[in-house]
Short mmCIF file of C-alpha atoms in Angstrom, two decimals:
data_model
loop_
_atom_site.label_atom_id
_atom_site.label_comp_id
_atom_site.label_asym_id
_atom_site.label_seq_id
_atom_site.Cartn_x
_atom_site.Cartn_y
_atom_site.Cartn_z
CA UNK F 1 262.09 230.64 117.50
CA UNK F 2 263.20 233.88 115.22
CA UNK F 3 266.50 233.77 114.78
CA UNK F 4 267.00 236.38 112.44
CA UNK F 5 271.28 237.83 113.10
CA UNK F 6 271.64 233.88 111.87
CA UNK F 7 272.22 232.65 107.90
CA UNK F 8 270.40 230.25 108.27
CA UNK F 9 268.06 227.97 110.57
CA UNK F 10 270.31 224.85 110.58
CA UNK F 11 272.93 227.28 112.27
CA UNK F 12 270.77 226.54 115.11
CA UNK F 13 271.25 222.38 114.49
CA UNK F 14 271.43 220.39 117.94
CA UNK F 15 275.11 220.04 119.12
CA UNK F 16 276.67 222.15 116.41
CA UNK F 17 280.63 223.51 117.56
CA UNK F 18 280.36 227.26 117.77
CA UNK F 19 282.87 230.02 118.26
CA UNK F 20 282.65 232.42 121.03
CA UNK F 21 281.12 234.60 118.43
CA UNK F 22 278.08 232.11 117.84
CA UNK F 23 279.30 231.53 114.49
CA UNK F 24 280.39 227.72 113.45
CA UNK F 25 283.38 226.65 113.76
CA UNK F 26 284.18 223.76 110.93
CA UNK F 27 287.50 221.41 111.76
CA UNK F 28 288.03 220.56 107.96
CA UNK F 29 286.85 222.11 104.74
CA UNK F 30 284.59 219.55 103.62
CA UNK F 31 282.77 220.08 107.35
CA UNK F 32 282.10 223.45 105.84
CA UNK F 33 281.07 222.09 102.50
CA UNK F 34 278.86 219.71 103.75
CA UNK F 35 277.26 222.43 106.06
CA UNK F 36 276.87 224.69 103.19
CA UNK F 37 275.14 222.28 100.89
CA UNK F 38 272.59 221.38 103.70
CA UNK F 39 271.82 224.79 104.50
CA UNK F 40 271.47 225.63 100.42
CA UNK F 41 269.39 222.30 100.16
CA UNK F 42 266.61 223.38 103.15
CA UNK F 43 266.55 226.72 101.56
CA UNK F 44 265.55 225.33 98.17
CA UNK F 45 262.54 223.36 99.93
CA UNK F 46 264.01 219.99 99.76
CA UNK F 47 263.26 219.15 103.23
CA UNK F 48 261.90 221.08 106.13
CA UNK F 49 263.81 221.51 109.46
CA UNK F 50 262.26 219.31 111.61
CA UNK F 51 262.77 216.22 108.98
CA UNK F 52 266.38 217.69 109.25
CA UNK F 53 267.04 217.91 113.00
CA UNK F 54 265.32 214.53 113.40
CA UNK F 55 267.82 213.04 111.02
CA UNK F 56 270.66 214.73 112.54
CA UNK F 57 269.32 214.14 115.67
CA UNK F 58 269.04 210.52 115.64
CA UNK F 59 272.70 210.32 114.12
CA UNK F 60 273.98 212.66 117.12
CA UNK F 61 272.46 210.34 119.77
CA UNK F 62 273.69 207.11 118.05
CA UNK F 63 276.03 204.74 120.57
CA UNK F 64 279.65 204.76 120.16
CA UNK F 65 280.35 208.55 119.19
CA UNK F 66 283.81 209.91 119.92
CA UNK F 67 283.88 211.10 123.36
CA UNK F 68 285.10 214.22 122.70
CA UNK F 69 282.80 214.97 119.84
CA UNK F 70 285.17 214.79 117.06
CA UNK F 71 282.88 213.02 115.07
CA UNK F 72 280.19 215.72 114.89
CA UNK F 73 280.44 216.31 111.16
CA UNK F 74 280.81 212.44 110.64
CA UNK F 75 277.07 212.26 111.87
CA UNK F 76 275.70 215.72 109.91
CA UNK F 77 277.11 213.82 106.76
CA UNK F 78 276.00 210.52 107.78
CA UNK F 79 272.30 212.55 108.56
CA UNK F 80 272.94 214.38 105.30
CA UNK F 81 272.80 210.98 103.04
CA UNK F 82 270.00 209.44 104.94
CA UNK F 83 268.19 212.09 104.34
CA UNK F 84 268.45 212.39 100.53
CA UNK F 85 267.79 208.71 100.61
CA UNK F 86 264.58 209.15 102.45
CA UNK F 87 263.60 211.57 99.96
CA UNK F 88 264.19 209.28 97.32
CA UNK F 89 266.87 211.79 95.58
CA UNK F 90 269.66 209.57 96.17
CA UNK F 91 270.52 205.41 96.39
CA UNK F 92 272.99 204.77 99.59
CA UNK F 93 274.30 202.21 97.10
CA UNK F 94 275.20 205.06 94.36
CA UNK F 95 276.90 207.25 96.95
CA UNK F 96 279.09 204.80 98.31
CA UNK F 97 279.97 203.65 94.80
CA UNK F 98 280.84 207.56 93.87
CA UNK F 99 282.20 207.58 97.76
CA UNK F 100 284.93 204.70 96.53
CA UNK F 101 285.22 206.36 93.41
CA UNK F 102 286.68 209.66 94.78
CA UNK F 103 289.38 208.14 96.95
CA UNK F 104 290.10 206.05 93.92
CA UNK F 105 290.11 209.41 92.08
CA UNK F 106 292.35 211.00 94.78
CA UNK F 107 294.81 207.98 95.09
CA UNK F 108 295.02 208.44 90.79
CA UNK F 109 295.64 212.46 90.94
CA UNK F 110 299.43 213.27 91.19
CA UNK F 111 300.23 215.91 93.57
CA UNK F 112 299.35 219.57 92.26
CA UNK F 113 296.89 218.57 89.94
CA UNK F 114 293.10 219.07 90.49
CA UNK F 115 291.32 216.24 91.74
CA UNK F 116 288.71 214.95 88.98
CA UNK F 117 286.11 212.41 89.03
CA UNK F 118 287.34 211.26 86.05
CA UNK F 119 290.66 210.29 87.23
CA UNK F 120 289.56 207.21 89.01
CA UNK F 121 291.15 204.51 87.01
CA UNK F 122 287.75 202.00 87.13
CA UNK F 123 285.55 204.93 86.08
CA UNK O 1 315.63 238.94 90.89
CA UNK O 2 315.53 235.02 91.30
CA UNK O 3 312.32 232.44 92.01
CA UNK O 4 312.76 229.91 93.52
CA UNK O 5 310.05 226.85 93.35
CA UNK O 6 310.85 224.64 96.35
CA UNK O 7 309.45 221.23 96.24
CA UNK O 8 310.18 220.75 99.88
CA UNK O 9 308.35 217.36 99.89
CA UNK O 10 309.69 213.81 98.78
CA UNK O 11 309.45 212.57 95.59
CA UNK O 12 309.61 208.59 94.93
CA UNK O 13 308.24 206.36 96.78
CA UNK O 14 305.76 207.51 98.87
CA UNK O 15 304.14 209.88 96.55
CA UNK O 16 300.81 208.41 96.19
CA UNK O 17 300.51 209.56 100.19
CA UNK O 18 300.08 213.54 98.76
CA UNK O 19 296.26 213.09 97.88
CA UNK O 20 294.59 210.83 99.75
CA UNK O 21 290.65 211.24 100.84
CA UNK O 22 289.13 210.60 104.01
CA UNK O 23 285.72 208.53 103.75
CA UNK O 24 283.90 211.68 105.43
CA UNK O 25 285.83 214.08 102.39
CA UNK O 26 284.89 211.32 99.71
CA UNK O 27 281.45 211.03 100.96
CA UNK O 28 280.81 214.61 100.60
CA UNK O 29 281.97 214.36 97.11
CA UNK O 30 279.86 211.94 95.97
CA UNK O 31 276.98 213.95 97.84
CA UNK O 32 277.87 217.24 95.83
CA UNK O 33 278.37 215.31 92.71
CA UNK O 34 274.73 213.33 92.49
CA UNK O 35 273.09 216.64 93.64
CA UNK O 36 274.97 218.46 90.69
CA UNK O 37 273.69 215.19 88.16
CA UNK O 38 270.57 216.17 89.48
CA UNK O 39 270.19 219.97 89.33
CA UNK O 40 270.03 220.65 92.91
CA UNK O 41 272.86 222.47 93.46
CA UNK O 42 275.23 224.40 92.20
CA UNK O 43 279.07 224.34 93.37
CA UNK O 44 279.60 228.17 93.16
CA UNK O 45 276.02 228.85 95.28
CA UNK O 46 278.23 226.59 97.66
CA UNK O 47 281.23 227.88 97.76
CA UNK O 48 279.55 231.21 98.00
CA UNK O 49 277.72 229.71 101.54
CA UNK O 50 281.07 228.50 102.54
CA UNK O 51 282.85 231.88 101.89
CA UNK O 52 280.67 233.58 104.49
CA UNK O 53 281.51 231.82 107.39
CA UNK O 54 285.62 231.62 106.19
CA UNK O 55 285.77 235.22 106.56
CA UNK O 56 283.78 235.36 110.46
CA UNK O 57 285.42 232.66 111.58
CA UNK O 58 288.69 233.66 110.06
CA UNK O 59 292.74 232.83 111.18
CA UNK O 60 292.89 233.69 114.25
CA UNK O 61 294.93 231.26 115.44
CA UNK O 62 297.68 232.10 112.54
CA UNK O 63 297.68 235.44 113.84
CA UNK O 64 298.54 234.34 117.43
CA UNK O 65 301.42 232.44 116.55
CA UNK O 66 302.99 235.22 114.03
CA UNK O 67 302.71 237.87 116.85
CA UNK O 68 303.96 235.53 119.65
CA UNK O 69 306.81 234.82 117.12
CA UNK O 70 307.86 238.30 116.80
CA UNK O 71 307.46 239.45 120.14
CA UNK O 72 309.17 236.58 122.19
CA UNK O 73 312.30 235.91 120.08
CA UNK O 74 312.28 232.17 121.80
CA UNK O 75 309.67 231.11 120.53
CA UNK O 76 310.42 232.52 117.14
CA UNK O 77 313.48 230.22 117.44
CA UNK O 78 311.41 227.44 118.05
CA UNK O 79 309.34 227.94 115.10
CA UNK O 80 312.14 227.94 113.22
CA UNK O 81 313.60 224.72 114.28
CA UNK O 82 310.14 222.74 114.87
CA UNK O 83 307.05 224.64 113.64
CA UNK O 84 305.08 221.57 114.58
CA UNK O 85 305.72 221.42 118.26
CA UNK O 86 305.53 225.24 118.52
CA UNK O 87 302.21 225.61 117.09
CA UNK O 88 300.99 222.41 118.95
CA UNK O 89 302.35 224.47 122.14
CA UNK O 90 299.83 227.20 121.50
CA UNK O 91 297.35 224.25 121.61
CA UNK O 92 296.66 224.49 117.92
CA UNK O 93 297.18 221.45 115.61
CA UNK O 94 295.52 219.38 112.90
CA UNK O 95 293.27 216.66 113.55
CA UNK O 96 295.31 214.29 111.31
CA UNK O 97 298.55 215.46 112.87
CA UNK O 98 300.06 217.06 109.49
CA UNK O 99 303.51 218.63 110.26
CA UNK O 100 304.09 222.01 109.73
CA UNK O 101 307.28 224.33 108.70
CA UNK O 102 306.99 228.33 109.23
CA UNK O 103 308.79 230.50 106.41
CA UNK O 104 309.93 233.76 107.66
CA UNK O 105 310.07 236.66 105.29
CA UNK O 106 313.01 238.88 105.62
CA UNK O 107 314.35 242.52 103.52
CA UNK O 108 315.15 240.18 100.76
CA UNK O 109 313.13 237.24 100.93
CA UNK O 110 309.59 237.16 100.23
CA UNK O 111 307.42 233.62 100.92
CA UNK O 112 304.24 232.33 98.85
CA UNK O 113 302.46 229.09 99.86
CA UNK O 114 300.90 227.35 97.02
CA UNK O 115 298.62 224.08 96.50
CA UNK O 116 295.66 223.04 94.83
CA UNK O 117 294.14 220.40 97.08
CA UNK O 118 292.37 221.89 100.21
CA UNK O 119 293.83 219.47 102.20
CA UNK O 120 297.17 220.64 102.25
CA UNK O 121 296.08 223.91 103.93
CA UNK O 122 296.85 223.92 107.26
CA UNK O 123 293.19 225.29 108.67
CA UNK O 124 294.42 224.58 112.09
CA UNK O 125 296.27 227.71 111.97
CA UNK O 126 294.43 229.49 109.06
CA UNK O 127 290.84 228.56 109.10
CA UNK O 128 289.21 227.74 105.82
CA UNK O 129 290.90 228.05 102.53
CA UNK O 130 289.66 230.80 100.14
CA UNK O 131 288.12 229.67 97.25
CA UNK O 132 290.38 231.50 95.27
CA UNK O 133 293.57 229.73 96.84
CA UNK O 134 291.49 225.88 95.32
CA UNK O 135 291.22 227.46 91.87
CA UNK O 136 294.37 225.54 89.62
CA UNK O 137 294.73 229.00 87.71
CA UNK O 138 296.31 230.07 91.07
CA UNK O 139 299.00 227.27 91.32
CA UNK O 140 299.63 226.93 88.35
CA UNK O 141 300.51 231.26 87.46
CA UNK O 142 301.70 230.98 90.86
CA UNK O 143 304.60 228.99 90.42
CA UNK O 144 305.61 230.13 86.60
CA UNK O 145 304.94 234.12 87.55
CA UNK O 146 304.50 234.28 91.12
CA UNK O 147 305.57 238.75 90.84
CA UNK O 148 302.60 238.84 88.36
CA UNK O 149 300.19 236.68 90.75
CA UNK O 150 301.33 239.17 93.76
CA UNK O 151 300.71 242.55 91.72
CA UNK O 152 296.76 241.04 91.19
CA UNK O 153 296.86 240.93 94.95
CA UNK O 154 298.01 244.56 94.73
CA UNK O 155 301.18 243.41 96.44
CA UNK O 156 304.47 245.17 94.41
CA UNK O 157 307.74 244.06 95.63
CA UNK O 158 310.93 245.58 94.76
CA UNK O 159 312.74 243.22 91.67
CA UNK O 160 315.57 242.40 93.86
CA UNK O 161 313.30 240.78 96.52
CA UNK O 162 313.32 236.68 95.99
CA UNK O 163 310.19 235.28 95.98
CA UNK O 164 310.44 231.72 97.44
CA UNK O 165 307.36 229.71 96.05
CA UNK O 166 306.51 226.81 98.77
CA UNK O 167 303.93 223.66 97.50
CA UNK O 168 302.10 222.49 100.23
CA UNK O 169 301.49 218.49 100.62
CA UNK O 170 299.21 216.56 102.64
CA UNK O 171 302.20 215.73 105.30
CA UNK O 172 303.88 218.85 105.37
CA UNK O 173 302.09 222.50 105.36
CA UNK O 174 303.60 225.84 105.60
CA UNK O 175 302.88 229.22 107.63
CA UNK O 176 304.38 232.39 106.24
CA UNK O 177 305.60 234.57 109.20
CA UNK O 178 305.47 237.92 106.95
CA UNK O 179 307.87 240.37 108.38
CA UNK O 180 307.00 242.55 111.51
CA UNK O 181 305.71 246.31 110.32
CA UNK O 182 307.95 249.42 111.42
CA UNK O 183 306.57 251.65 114.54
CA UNK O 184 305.08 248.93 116.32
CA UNK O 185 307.42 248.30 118.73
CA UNK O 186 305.19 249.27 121.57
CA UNK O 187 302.33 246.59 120.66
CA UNK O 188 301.29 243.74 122.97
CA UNK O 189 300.76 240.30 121.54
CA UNK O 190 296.96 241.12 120.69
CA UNK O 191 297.61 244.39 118.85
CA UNK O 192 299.81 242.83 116.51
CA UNK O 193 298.29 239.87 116.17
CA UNK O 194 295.14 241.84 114.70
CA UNK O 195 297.73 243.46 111.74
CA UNK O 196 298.08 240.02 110.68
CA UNK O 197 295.47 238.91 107.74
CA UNK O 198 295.15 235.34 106.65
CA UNK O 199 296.77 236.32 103.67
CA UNK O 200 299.57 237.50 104.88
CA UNK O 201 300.41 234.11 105.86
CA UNK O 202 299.64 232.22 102.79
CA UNK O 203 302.42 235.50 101.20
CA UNK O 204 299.83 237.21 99.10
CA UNK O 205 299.86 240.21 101.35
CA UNK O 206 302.49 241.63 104.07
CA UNK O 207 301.39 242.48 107.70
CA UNK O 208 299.75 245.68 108.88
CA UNK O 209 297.82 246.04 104.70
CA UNK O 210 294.76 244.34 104.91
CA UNK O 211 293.51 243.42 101.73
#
Protein backbone atom coordinates (compact mmCIF):
# COMPACT_ATOMS: atom_id res chain seq x y z
CA UNK A 1 0.00 0.00 0.00
CA UNK A 2 3.18 2.61 0.23
CA UNK A 3 3.25 4.43 -2.56
CA UNK A 4 5.76 6.81 -1.80
CA UNK A 5 7.50 8.09 -5.82
CA UNK A 6 3.53 9.27 -5.93
CA UNK A 7 2.11 13.07 -4.85
CA UNK A 8 -0.37 11.90 -3.56
CA UNK A 9 -2.66 8.77 -2.63
CA UNK A 10 -5.63 9.66 -4.90
CA UNK A 11 -2.96 9.31 -7.80
CA UNK A 12 -3.67 5.81 -7.12
CA UNK A 13 -7.82 6.48 -7.61
CA UNK A 14 -9.61 3.40 -9.41
CA UNK A 15 -9.66 3.92 -13.26
CA UNK A 16 -7.61 7.08 -13.33
CA UNK A 17 -5.94 7.77 -17.28
CA UNK A 18 -2.21 7.55 -16.84
CA UNK A 19 0.72 8.25 -19.09
CA UNK A 20 3.24 5.72 -19.88
CA UNK A 21 5.18 7.45 -17.22
CA UNK A 22 2.48 6.62 -14.42
CA UNK A 23 1.80 10.15 -14.14
CA UNK A 24 -1.99 11.48 -14.98
CA UNK A 25 -2.85 12.46 -17.88
CA UNK A 26 -5.84 15.29 -17.63
CA UNK A 27 -7.93 15.92 -21.16
CA UNK A 28 -8.95 19.56 -20.07
CA UNK A 29 -7.65 21.99 -17.51
CA UNK A 30 -10.40 21.97 -15.21
CA UNK A 31 -9.78 17.84 -15.12
CA UNK A 32 -6.56 18.98 -13.60
CA UNK A 33 -8.15 21.52 -11.35
CA UNK A 34 -10.60 19.39 -10.09
CA UNK A 35 -7.86 16.68 -9.41
CA UNK A 36 -5.78 19.15 -7.66
CA UNK A 37 -8.42 20.42 -5.31
CA UNK A 38 -9.32 16.77 -4.28
CA UNK A 39 -5.92 15.80 -3.66
CA UNK A 40 -5.33 19.34 -1.53
CA UNK A 41 -8.80 18.61 0.19
CA UNK A 42 -7.73 14.73 1.49
CA UNK A 43 -4.49 16.22 2.49
CA UNK A 44 -6.12 18.82 4.73
CA UNK A 45 -8.17 15.89 6.53
CA UNK A 46 -11.45 16.60 5.01
CA UNK A 47 -12.15 13.13 4.14
CA UNK A 48 -10.15 9.97 4.28
CA UNK A 49 -9.42 7.80 1.17
CA UNK A 50 -11.60 5.14 1.46
CA UNK A 51 -14.78 7.66 1.88
CA UNK A 52 -13.08 9.01 -1.37
CA UNK A 53 -12.62 5.91 -3.55
CA UNK A 54 -16.08 4.74 -2.43
CA UNK A 55 -17.54 7.93 -3.78
CA UNK A 56 -15.59 7.82 -6.86
CA UNK A 57 -16.09 4.40 -7.04
CA UNK A 58 -19.72 4.23 -7.06
CA UNK A 59 -19.77 7.18 -9.72
CA UNK A 60 -17.20 5.07 -11.97
CA UNK A 61 -19.46 1.97 -11.92
CA UNK A 62 -22.69 3.98 -12.55
CA UNK A 63 -24.78 2.66 -15.92
CA UNK A 64 -24.55 4.59 -19.00
CA UNK A 65 -20.78 5.85 -18.92
CA UNK A 66 -19.18 6.72 -22.23
CA UNK A 67 -17.80 3.67 -23.68
CA UNK A 68 -14.65 4.86 -24.25
CA UNK A 69 -14.20 6.46 -20.89
CA UNK A 70 -14.38 9.99 -21.85
CA UNK A 71 -16.40 10.75 -19.08
CA UNK A 72 -13.88 9.82 -16.37
CA UNK A 73 -13.48 13.31 -14.95
CA UNK A 74 -17.35 13.85 -15.37
CA UNK A 75 -17.69 11.13 -12.54
CA UNK A 76 -14.43 12.38 -10.19
CA UNK A 77 -16.41 15.79 -10.27
CA UNK A 78 -19.71 14.32 -9.96
CA UNK A 79 -17.88 12.07 -6.80
CA UNK A 80 -16.18 15.33 -5.84
CA UNK A 81 -19.71 17.23 -5.01
CA UNK A 82 -21.32 14.27 -3.43
CA UNK A 83 -18.82 14.09 -1.34
CA UNK A 84 -18.71 17.65 0.08
CA UNK A 85 -22.41 17.21 0.35
CA UNK A 86 -22.08 14.17 2.49
CA UNK A 87 -19.86 16.05 4.63
CA UNK A 88 -22.25 18.64 5.04
CA UNK A 89 -19.67 21.42 3.58
CA UNK A 90 -21.68 22.04 0.64
CA UNK A 91 -25.76 22.12 -0.57
CA UNK A 92 -26.07 20.29 -4.21
CA UNK A 93 -28.68 23.04 -4.52
CA UNK A 94 -25.93 25.96 -3.94
CA UNK A 95 -23.50 24.40 -6.40
CA UNK A 96 -25.73 24.07 -9.15
CA UNK A 97 -27.02 27.59 -8.53
CA UNK A 98 -23.11 28.89 -8.61
CA UNK A 99 -22.80 25.97 -11.49
CA UNK A 100 -25.56 28.19 -13.65
CA UNK A 101 -24.06 31.17 -12.45
CA UNK A 102 -20.61 30.63 -14.09
CA UNK A 103 -21.84 29.80 -17.56
CA UNK A 104 -24.04 32.80 -17.09
CA UNK A 105 -20.79 34.53 -16.04
CA UNK A 106 -18.92 33.10 -19.09
CA UNK A 107 -21.76 33.81 -21.67
CA UNK A 108 -21.53 37.79 -19.99
CA UNK A 109 -17.47 38.01 -20.28
CA UNK A 110 -16.41 39.43 -23.75
CA UNK A 111 -13.61 37.69 -25.27
CA UNK A 112 -10.08 38.57 -23.63
CA UNK A 113 -11.35 39.59 -20.51
CA UNK A 114 -11.07 37.47 -17.28
CA UNK A 115 -13.92 35.52 -16.44
CA UNK A 116 -15.53 36.85 -13.02
CA UNK A 117 -18.22 35.63 -10.89
CA UNK A 118 -19.45 38.83 -10.82
CA UNK A 119 -20.15 39.16 -14.39
CA UNK A 120 -23.18 37.01 -14.41
CA UNK A 121 -25.88 39.45 -15.20
CA UNK A 122 -28.59 37.81 -12.39
CA UNK A 123 -25.86 37.88 -9.72
CA UNK B 1 10.15 47.25 -36.17
CA UNK B 2 6.27 46.75 -36.56
CA UNK B 3 3.54 44.67 -34.18
CA UNK B 4 1.12 43.44 -35.43
CA UNK B 5 -2.10 42.36 -33.16
CA UNK B 6 -4.09 39.95 -35.33
CA UNK B 7 -7.58 39.37 -34.30
CA UNK B 8 -7.82 36.39 -36.54
CA UNK B 9 -11.31 35.51 -35.17
CA UNK B 10 -14.83 37.02 -36.19
CA UNK B 11 -16.25 39.77 -34.71
CA UNK B 12 -20.24 40.34 -34.88
CA UNK B 13 -22.45 38.04 -34.62
CA UNK B 14 -21.35 35.10 -33.19
CA UNK B 15 -19.21 36.55 -30.54
CA UNK B 16 -20.90 35.41 -27.51
CA UNK B 17 -19.55 31.70 -28.86
CA UNK B 18 -15.69 32.89 -27.55
CA UNK B 19 -16.43 32.03 -23.76
CA UNK B 20 -18.69 29.57 -23.25
CA UNK B 21 -18.46 26.90 -20.13
CA UNK B 22 -19.02 23.37 -20.17
CA UNK B 23 -21.31 22.10 -17.15
CA UNK B 24 -18.19 19.86 -15.98
CA UNK B 25 -15.84 23.50 -16.23
CA UNK B 26 -18.80 25.44 -14.45
CA UNK B 27 -19.23 22.83 -11.91
CA UNK B 28 -15.72 22.95 -10.90
CA UNK B 29 -16.09 26.60 -10.47
CA UNK B 30 -18.69 26.67 -8.27
CA UNK B 31 -16.77 23.79 -6.32
CA UNK B 32 -13.55 26.05 -6.00
CA UNK B 33 -15.61 29.04 -5.27
CA UNK B 34 -17.82 27.62 -2.06
CA UNK B 35 -14.55 25.96 -0.81
CA UNK B 36 -12.78 29.47 -1.10
CA UNK B 37 -16.26 31.13 0.88
CA UNK B 38 -15.41 28.62 3.20
CA UNK B 39 -11.65 28.67 3.90
CA UNK B 40 -10.80 25.39 2.58
CA UNK B 41 -8.78 26.15 -0.06
CA UNK B 42 -6.77 28.35 -1.50
CA UNK B 43 -6.52 28.95 -5.46
CA UNK B 44 -2.69 29.45 -5.55
CA UNK B 45 -2.12 26.01 -3.18
CA UNK B 46 -4.11 24.77 -6.36
CA UNK B 47 -2.63 26.00 -9.01
CA UNK B 48 0.60 25.13 -7.33
CA UNK B 49 -0.82 21.12 -7.31
CA UNK B 50 -1.76 21.62 -10.86
CA UNK B 51 1.68 23.05 -11.91
CA UNK B 52 3.38 19.80 -10.93
CA UNK B 53 1.83 17.51 -13.07
CA UNK B 54 1.82 20.37 -16.27
CA UNK B 55 5.45 20.17 -16.28
CA UNK B 56 5.68 15.80 -16.14
CA UNK B 57 3.14 15.43 -18.31
CA UNK B 58 4.26 18.24 -20.53
CA UNK B 59 3.75 18.96 -24.72
CA UNK B 60 4.78 16.26 -26.10
CA UNK B 61 2.55 16.02 -28.64
CA UNK B 62 3.40 19.84 -29.81
CA UNK B 63 6.80 18.74 -30.10
CA UNK B 64 5.95 15.84 -32.49
CA UNK B 65 4.19 17.83 -34.87
CA UNK B 66 6.92 20.85 -34.97
CA UNK B 67 9.69 18.24 -35.73
CA UNK B 68 7.59 16.20 -38.23
CA UNK B 69 6.92 19.69 -39.77
CA UNK B 70 10.44 20.52 -40.31
CA UNK B 71 11.75 17.35 -41.28
CA UNK B 72 9.10 16.17 -43.92
CA UNK B 73 8.51 19.41 -45.89
CA UNK B 74 4.88 17.76 -46.91
CA UNK B 75 3.59 17.77 -44.10
CA UNK B 76 4.86 21.18 -43.21
CA UNK B 77 2.77 22.17 -46.28
CA UNK B 78 -0.09 20.67 -44.89
CA UNK B 79 0.12 22.46 -41.73
CA UNK B 80 0.19 25.36 -43.45
CA UNK B 81 -2.88 24.96 -45.48
CA UNK B 82 -5.03 22.89 -42.77
CA UNK B 83 -3.40 22.71 -39.30
CA UNK B 84 -6.53 20.95 -38.18
CA UNK B 85 -6.44 17.90 -40.34
CA UNK B 86 -2.63 17.67 -39.98
CA UNK B 87 -2.54 17.54 -36.34
CA UNK B 88 -5.71 15.26 -36.30
CA UNK B 89 -3.40 13.02 -38.73
CA UNK B 90 -0.87 12.56 -35.96
CA UNK B 91 -3.96 11.34 -34.01
CA UNK B 92 -3.96 14.37 -31.79
CA UNK B 93 -7.08 16.61 -31.52
CA UNK B 94 -9.39 18.30 -29.03
CA UNK B 95 -12.21 16.69 -27.50
CA UNK B 96 -14.56 19.53 -28.56
CA UNK B 97 -13.11 19.54 -32.05
CA UNK B 98 -11.61 23.27 -31.84
CA UNK B 99 -9.79 24.11 -35.15
CA UNK B 100 -6.41 24.91 -35.18
CA UNK B 101 -3.96 27.26 -37.43
CA UNK B 102 0.04 26.74 -37.07
CA UNK B 103 2.16 30.12 -37.32
CA UNK B 104 5.55 29.55 -38.62
CA UNK B 105 8.32 31.81 -37.50
CA UNK B 106 10.74 32.83 -40.11
CA UNK B 107 14.33 35.39 -40.14
CA UNK B 108 11.90 38.16 -39.86
CA UNK B 109 8.86 37.08 -38.34
CA UNK B 110 8.52 36.19 -34.86
CA UNK B 111 4.89 34.55 -33.49
CA UNK B 112 3.30 35.02 -29.84
CA UNK B 113 0.01 33.27 -28.93
CA UNK B 114 -1.97 35.12 -26.45
CA UNK B 115 -5.40 34.54 -24.43
CA UNK B 116 -6.72 34.74 -21.14
CA UNK B 117 -9.32 32.00 -20.93
CA UNK B 118 -7.77 28.45 -20.57
CA UNK B 119 -9.99 27.23 -22.92
CA UNK B 120 -8.61 28.64 -25.85
CA UNK B 121 -5.33 26.74 -25.33
CA UNK B 122 -5.09 24.06 -27.45
CA UNK B 123 -3.88 21.24 -24.65
CA UNK B 124 -4.32 18.67 -27.27
CA UNK B 125 -1.10 19.65 -28.64
CA UNK B 126 0.41 21.52 -25.60
CA UNK B 127 -0.74 19.92 -22.46
CA UNK B 128 -1.83 22.16 -19.66
CA UNK B 129 -1.60 25.86 -19.74
CA UNK B 130 0.93 27.54 -17.38
CA UNK B 131 -0.44 29.47 -14.85
CA UNK B 132 1.41 32.26 -15.90
CA UNK B 133 -0.07 32.18 -19.58
CA UNK B 134 -4.12 32.57 -17.36
CA UNK B 135 -2.74 35.60 -15.51
CA UNK B 136 -4.59 38.94 -17.54
CA UNK B 137 -1.22 40.90 -16.78
CA UNK B 138 0.13 38.57 -19.55
CA UNK B 139 -2.48 39.44 -22.31
CA UNK B 140 -2.94 42.39 -21.63
CA UNK B 141 1.38 43.67 -21.69
CA UNK B 142 1.36 41.10 -24.24
CA UNK B 143 -0.47 42.70 -26.82
CA UNK B 144 0.53 46.61 -26.01
CA UNK B 145 4.51 45.55 -25.49
CA UNK B 146 4.84 42.15 -26.61
CA UNK B 147 9.35 42.96 -27.10
CA UNK B 148 9.11 43.92 -23.36
CA UNK B 149 6.94 40.68 -22.39
CA UNK B 150 9.65 38.51 -24.50
CA UNK B 151 12.88 40.16 -22.80
CA UNK B 152 11.09 38.90 -19.14
CA UNK B 153 11.20 35.55 -20.85
CA UNK B 154 14.87 36.32 -21.50
CA UNK B 155 14.01 36.12 -25.17
CA UNK B 156 15.87 39.41 -27.13
CA UNK B 157 15.03 39.69 -30.69
CA UNK B 158 16.70 41.89 -33.07
CA UNK B 159 14.29 45.40 -33.56
CA UNK B 160 13.76 44.62 -37.11
CA UNK B 161 12.15 41.21 -36.33
CA UNK B 162 8.03 41.60 -36.45
CA UNK B 163 6.45 40.24 -33.74
CA UNK B 164 3.00 38.95 -34.87
CA UNK B 165 0.72 38.83 -31.66
CA UNK B 166 -2.07 35.95 -32.29
CA UNK B 167 -5.43 35.91 -29.67
CA UNK B 168 -6.57 32.63 -29.28
CA UNK B 169 -10.57 31.93 -29.21
CA UNK B 170 -12.53 29.08 -28.19
CA UNK B 171 -13.02 27.95 -32.08
CA UNK B 172 -9.81 28.69 -33.38
CA UNK B 173 -6.28 28.00 -31.47
CA UNK B 174 -2.85 28.51 -32.67
CA UNK B 175 0.59 26.44 -32.62
CA UNK B 176 3.77 28.41 -33.12
CA UNK B 177 6.17 26.31 -35.31
CA UNK B 178 9.38 28.36 -33.97
CA UNK B 179 12.05 28.16 -36.55
CA UNK B 180 14.34 25.01 -36.93
CA UNK B 181 17.94 25.61 -34.97
CA UNK B 182 21.24 25.65 -37.20
CA UNK B 183 23.55 22.30 -37.12
CA UNK B 184 20.84 19.98 -36.75
CA UNK B 185 20.49 18.80 -39.94
CA UNK B 186 21.47 15.30 -39.07
CA UNK B 187 18.57 14.84 -36.32
CA UNK B 188 15.79 12.24 -36.60
CA UNK B 189 12.25 13.22 -35.78
CA UNK B 190 12.78 12.37 -31.93
CA UNK B 191 15.98 14.38 -31.47
CA UNK B 192 14.44 17.41 -32.57
CA UNK B 193 11.37 16.99 -31.29
CA UNK B 194 13.06 17.01 -27.67
CA UNK B 195 14.68 20.83 -28.61
CA UNK B 196 11.21 21.86 -28.74
CA UNK B 197 9.79 23.37 -25.22
CA UNK B 198 6.15 24.13 -24.76
CA UNK B 199 7.07 27.54 -24.86
CA UNK B 200 8.48 27.68 -27.80
CA UNK B 201 5.21 27.08 -29.25
CA UNK B 202 3.11 29.48 -27.39
CA UNK B 203 6.47 32.18 -28.95
CA UNK B 204 7.90 33.00 -25.59
CA UNK B 205 11.01 31.05 -26.35
CA UNK B 206 12.74 29.77 -29.76
CA UNK B 207 13.71 26.03 -30.26
CA UNK B 208 16.86 24.33 -29.03
CA UNK B 209 16.87 27.28 -25.48
CA UNK B 210 15.00 25.73 -22.95
CA UNK B 211 13.84 28.04 -20.53
Amino acid sequence: MSACELPSPLASSVGLPKSPEGDPVFPEPWAAEAFAMTVHLHEKGLFTWSEWAEALSREVHREGRAEDGSDYFDCWVTALSSLLVEKGVADADAILALQQSWQRAAEATPHGKAIELANDPLR
Amino acid sequence: MSEDHHHDHHHGHDHHHDNRYSDMQARVRALETVLTEKGLIDPGAIDAIVETYETKIGPRNGAHVVAKAWSDPEFADWLKRDATAAIASLGYSGRQGEHMRAVFNTPDTHNLVVCTLCSCYPWSVLGLPPVWYKAPAYRSRAVIDPRGVLAEFGLTLPHDKKIRVWDSTAELRYLVIPERPEGTGGMGEEELANLVSRDAMIGTAVAGVQP
